[in-house]
Amino acid sequence: MIAMLLATLCAAVSAFAQGGADSAAGESDSSTATIALQTGKTGIESIDTLTVNEWDIPTEHNSLALTMIFSLLPGGGQYYTGHYVRGGFITGIEGLLIYEVYFNKEFQKDRVYEQAKPFQDSVAIMTRKIMTNTERDSLPYYQEKRNSYANRVRELSDKKMEQEDLRTAENAWLFGLHLYSMFDAFGIWYNNHHRSVELRSMKKALLLGIIPGFGQMYNGEFGKAGLVYMSIIGATTSMRTSQHMVNYYLKRKHTMADEAPGSEEYEKIVERVTYYRKNRNQYIWGMSLIYLYSLADAAVDALLSDFDNPMHFALLPNLGPTSGGVQALLNWNF
């Protein structure tokens, strides 16, 4: 290939030199033929036909309508466009989340209700005995038993609240993952029709990146935009559910502070408040990092947008006018 390119270069230089000699021999006017090159092409077949290993492989299924319709199913858009491995991962993860959110969590909720029912009945029985008992000596015993059963009911109620908030967060991540799969499917179609190796403006990418995901879409990276939106939706919902649990346990803490501030149950509630506050803060930091990452990613993708441009790897003749003599120029872009 190098020999062929050098031969092409030498032939062009020789032609240019011959043209200069003819001009010096007596021709008053001379012109140089201009060859129009297609955008992103070198005009050298051996370079322009090199295999390009793209994340979004070429596909014969190029219908946008069918791509988006199939993308309504988990991994469907990827299967339709021939990206079976990516579609398999999406289908598997979405399937696990669907099972966890709509089946396992429902089973856990019913189980908590079943576990709480005997203790609720026991609380009602002890309450009736306290209300109807005429022997004052037995009242402390009934009161202690009632409080013990009531504590078990509260523990199971706390467990149910935590499960429901976790279910809400998992449902948000499930929705975000499906949104990513739809963005990714659209990105496959877009890159098959509008792939470009021209250099993009880093400044424009950063300005658009102020709105999350817009910098990625400017660079044609719709799958990355979907990842950004999935992360924001999941992290925002998880932060909100963690704050909800903080508020829930703070109410319990204030109630226990009046009833039994030094009890073991009070210490457990304080521990749960601290735990969910840490979770909330972690998601806040996570969202900040996701936003900063999206800005940096948009800038880097814009800088490297012409990395695969074949013009970087071509040895081409420079047929423009020179200041004198014959010149051979070699540009190496890295």
XYZ file of C-alpha atoms in Angstrom:
334
model
C 0.000 0.000 0.000
C 2.827 2.393 0.913
C 4.547 1.648 -2.395
C 1.348 2.418 -4.268
C 0.881 5.695 -2.392
C 4.470 6.735 -3.040
C 4.048 5.889 -6.734
C 0.915 8.035 -6.831
C 2.758 10.883 -5.153
C 5.746 10.604 -7.535
C 3.484 10.528 -10.581
C 1.679 13.638 -9.400
C 4.948 15.455 -8.716
C 6.275 14.439 -12.144
C 3.127 15.674 -13.821
C 3.396 18.950 -11.955
C 7.075 19.296 -12.940
C 6.265 18.508 -16.573
C 3.542 21.111 -16.521
C 6.033 23.651 -15.174
C 8.537 22.754 -17.899
C 5.905 23.169 -20.605
C 4.962 26.523 -19.163
C 8.593 27.632 -19.148
C 8.936 26.505 -22.784
C 6.548 29.138 -24.036
C 2.999 28.581 -22.816
C 1.502 31.763 -21.412
C -1.460 30.235 -19.594
C -1.580 27.112 -17.489
C -4.277 25.537 -15.334
C -4.344 22.791 -12.762
C -7.151 20.261 -12.729
C -9.064 20.128 -9.506
C -10.408 16.805 -8.336
C -13.498 17.069 -6.125
C -13.281 14.600 -3.232
C -16.307 13.246 -1.420
C -16.601 14.328 2.201
C -14.673 11.922 4.428
C -13.043 10.176 1.457
C -9.482 10.301 0.172
C -10.097 9.209 -3.388
C -7.715 6.282 -2.800
C -9.715 3.072 -3.060
C -7.377 1.014 -0.872
C -7.948 3.441 2.012
C -11.604 4.296 1.451
C -12.557 0.589 1.407
C -10.827 -0.285 4.693
C -13.111 -2.007 7.211
C -14.338 0.325 9.938
C -15.053 -1.412 13.247
C -17.978 0.583 14.594
C -19.945 0.122 17.821
C -23.065 0.484 15.683
C -22.474 -2.131 12.985
C -24.072 -1.585 9.549
C -27.462 -3.230 9.161
C -29.864 -3.899 6.332
C -32.820 -3.123 8.613
C -32.918 0.638 8.101
C -36.555 1.488 8.816
C -36.806 4.127 11.543
C -40.471 3.326 12.205
C -39.800 -0.391 12.703
C -36.700 0.330 14.788
C -38.691 2.469 17.226
C -41.678 0.088 17.278
C -39.448 -2.875 18.124
C -37.631 -0.753 20.725
C -40.849 -0.677 22.764
C -39.935 -4.251 23.733
C -36.894 -4.860 25.977
C -33.928 -4.993 23.591
C -36.246 -5.176 20.568
C -34.619 -2.317 18.689
C -31.204 -3.921 19.117
C -32.459 -7.308 17.894
C -34.081 -5.704 14.841
C -30.846 -3.940 13.857
C -28.687 -7.025 14.408
C -27.053 -6.017 17.717
C -27.929 -9.267 19.467
C -25.374 -9.164 22.295
C -26.383 -5.658 23.337
C -30.048 -6.576 23.039
C -29.469 -9.693 25.143
C -27.934 -7.694 27.980
C -30.806 -5.198 27.932
C -33.426 -7.962 27.851
C -31.756 -9.827 30.704
C -31.395 -6.809 32.985
C -34.896 -5.524 32.259
C -36.297 -9.003 32.837
C -34.634 -9.225 36.247
C -35.907 -5.769 37.229
C -39.437 -6.588 36.058
C -39.405 -9.767 38.151
C -38.008 -7.926 41.181
C -40.394 -4.956 40.998
C -43.662 -6.565 39.954
C -43.399 -10.092 41.344
C -40.826 -10.454 44.109
C -41.636 -7.154 45.825
C -45.358 -7.959 45.661
C -44.675 -11.344 47.242
C -42.576 -9.698 49.981
C -45.350 -7.212 50.740
C -47.947 -9.969 51.095
C -45.571 -11.917 53.326
C -45.083 -8.913 55.619
C -48.855 -8.544 55.900
C -49.139 -12.221 56.828
C -46.407 -11.884 59.448
C -47.975 -8.755 60.935
C -51.537 -10.119 61.169
C -50.999 -12.326 64.279
C -49.277 -9.487 66.148
C -52.041 -7.045 65.200
C -54.618 -9.503 66.535
C -52.573 -9.931 69.722
C -52.453 -6.157 70.217
C -56.239 -6.015 69.850
C -56.686 -8.860 72.370
C -54.364 -7.273 74.936
C -56.119 -3.931 74.481
C -59.508 -5.509 75.209
C -58.134 -7.247 78.294
C -56.718 -3.987 79.591
C -60.023 -2.215 78.992
C -62.155 -4.941 80.606
C -59.805 -6.175 83.335
C -60.831 -5.334 86.896
C -57.717 -6.681 88.613
C -55.194 -3.875 88.838
C -52.279 -6.216 89.608
C -52.494 -7.831 86.155
C -52.596 -4.543 84.234
C -48.767 -4.114 84.039
C -48.448 -7.605 82.581
C -51.066 -6.970 79.888
C -49.572 -3.563 79.128
C -46.090 -5.044 78.705
C -47.373 -7.773 76.398
C -49.342 -5.245 74.358
C -46.280 -3.016 73.936
C -44.196 -6.021 72.874
C -46.701 -6.989 70.186
C -47.056 -3.362 69.076
C -43.277 -3.082 68.659
C -43.283 -6.146 66.408
C -46.044 -4.574 64.317
C -44.013 -1.346 63.996
C -40.901 -3.287 62.969
C -42.811 -5.033 60.206
C -44.380 -1.720 59.186
C -40.884 -0.217 58.904
C -39.827 -3.169 56.775
C -42.815 -2.677 54.471
C -42.034 1.032 54.081
C -38.419 0.297 53.164
C -39.492 -2.331 50.633
C -41.993 0.029 49.002
C -39.444 2.832 48.685
C -36.887 0.415 47.241
C -39.529 -0.798 44.813
C -40.149 2.785 43.661
C -36.428 3.339 43.078
C -36.032 0.043 41.191
C -39.031 0.913 39.029
C -37.368 4.230 38.124
C -34.150 2.441 37.133
C -36.229 0.026 35.039
C -37.891 2.922 33.220
C -34.516 4.624 32.726
C -32.981 1.444 31.300
C -35.816 1.073 28.813
C -35.448 4.734 27.833
C -31.740 4.081 27.235
C -32.539 1.103 24.996
C -34.852 3.287 22.880
C -32.234 6.051 22.577
C -29.619 3.446 21.694
C -31.823 1.905 18.992
C -32.406 5.332 17.476
C -28.650 5.983 17.628
C -27.989 2.788 15.656
C -30.372 3.938 12.933
C -28.947 7.477 12.958
C -25.316 6.386 12.645
C -26.187 4.030 9.798
C -27.651 6.946 7.848
C -25.748 10.014 9.019
C -22.337 8.812 10.154
C -19.809 11.632 9.903
C -16.052 11.829 10.439
C -15.904 15.611 10.216
C -14.517 17.605 13.134
C -17.195 19.040 15.424
C -16.990 22.175 17.529
C -15.943 21.492 21.120
C -17.333 24.878 22.203
C -20.751 24.071 20.759
C -20.687 20.627 22.366
C -19.955 22.179 25.782
C -22.667 24.824 25.415
C -25.241 22.216 24.416
C -23.958 19.947 27.187
C -25.248 22.432 29.768
C -28.565 20.691 29.143
C -27.889 17.044 30.126
C -27.643 14.748 27.127
C -27.696 17.463 24.460
C -23.914 17.424 24.046
C -24.022 13.679 23.396
C -26.829 14.064 20.854
C -24.859 16.818 19.085
C -22.015 14.326 18.660
C -24.398 11.657 17.367
C -23.956 9.549 20.532
C -27.629 8.945 21.301
C -26.868 5.806 23.302
C -24.691 7.850 25.665
C -27.481 10.417 25.992
C -29.792 7.568 27.003
C -27.278 6.465 29.650
C -27.170 10.014 31.032
C -30.971 10.178 31.258
C -31.167 6.701 32.801
C -28.659 7.720 35.485
C -30.413 11.012 36.221
C -33.869 9.404 36.472
C -32.629 6.550 38.660
C -30.451 8.701 40.924
C -33.117 11.409 41.339
C -35.801 8.898 42.298
C -33.452 7.025 44.645
C -32.534 10.314 46.323
C -36.216 11.167 46.752
C -37.077 7.759 48.227
C -34.116 7.989 50.630
C -35.322 11.406 51.776
C -38.802 9.957 52.247
C -37.383 7.302 54.570
C -35.395 9.961 56.462
C -38.624 11.878 57.095
C -40.426 8.681 58.107
C -37.813 7.679 60.683
C -37.428 11.239 61.967
C -41.108 11.202 62.946
C -40.555 7.890 64.704
C -37.475 9.318 66.405
C -39.339 12.345 67.754
C -42.111 10.106 69.069
C -39.656 7.735 70.749
C -37.706 10.647 72.220
C -40.747 11.445 74.361
C -41.601 7.836 75.221
C -38.274 6.000 75.635
C -35.234 8.071 74.570
C -32.671 5.561 75.830
C -34.273 2.360 74.572
C -32.795 -0.077 72.083
C -35.562 0.697 69.598
C -34.693 4.406 69.753
C -31.059 3.653 68.898
C -32.158 1.534 65.937
C -34.280 4.394 64.616
C -31.354 6.827 64.921
C -29.216 4.345 62.997
C -31.798 4.107 60.191
C -31.995 7.909 59.936
C -28.212 8.085 59.531
C -28.218 5.255 56.987
C -30.796 6.858 54.699
C -29.197 10.283 55.006
C -25.932 8.783 53.750
C -27.788 7.137 50.865
C -29.461 10.429 49.947
C -26.150 12.315 50.009
C -24.462 9.647 47.886
C -27.112 10.027 45.195
C -26.752 13.825 45.288
C -23.005 13.483 44.727
C -23.670 10.857 42.083
C -25.951 13.189 40.108
C -23.330 15.941 40.272
C -20.646 13.591 38.943
C -22.961 12.351 36.188
C -23.549 15.937 35.059
C -19.817 16.750 35.054
C -19.110 13.507 33.207
C -21.656 14.374 30.520
C -19.914 17.719 29.928
C -16.446 16.145 29.743
C -17.694 13.327 27.514
C -19.310 15.779 25.082
C -16.068 17.779 24.835
C -13.869 14.703 24.312
C -16.197 13.214 21.689
C -16.188 16.520 19.797
C -12.378 16.654 19.879
C -12.110 13.075 18.599
C -15.020 13.296 16.158
C -12.688 13.212 13.143
C -10.391 10.524 14.565
C -11.530 7.990 11.939
C -11.283 10.448 9.061
C -9.272 8.602 6.371
C -7.616 11.870 5.335
C -5.323 11.443 8.350
C -3.823 8.302 6.845
C -3.537 9.344 3.175
C -0.481 10.501 1.240
C -1.868 13.013 -1.251
C -0.197 15.335 -3.775
C -0.422 19.078 -3.218
C -1.288 20.499 -6.647
C -1.613 24.105 -5.549
C 0.649 26.940 -6.731
C 4.100 27.052 -5.148
C 6.524 29.859 -4.465
C 9.026 28.317 -6.846
C 10.456 24.969 -7.776
C 8.983 21.560 -7.102
C 7.775 20.618 -3.579
C 6.693 17.359 -1.954
C 4.692 17.776 1.291
C 3.961 15.052 3.827
C 1.350 15.754 6.538
C 1.023 13.385 9.505
C -1.929 14.134 11.771
C -1.963 12.377 15.130
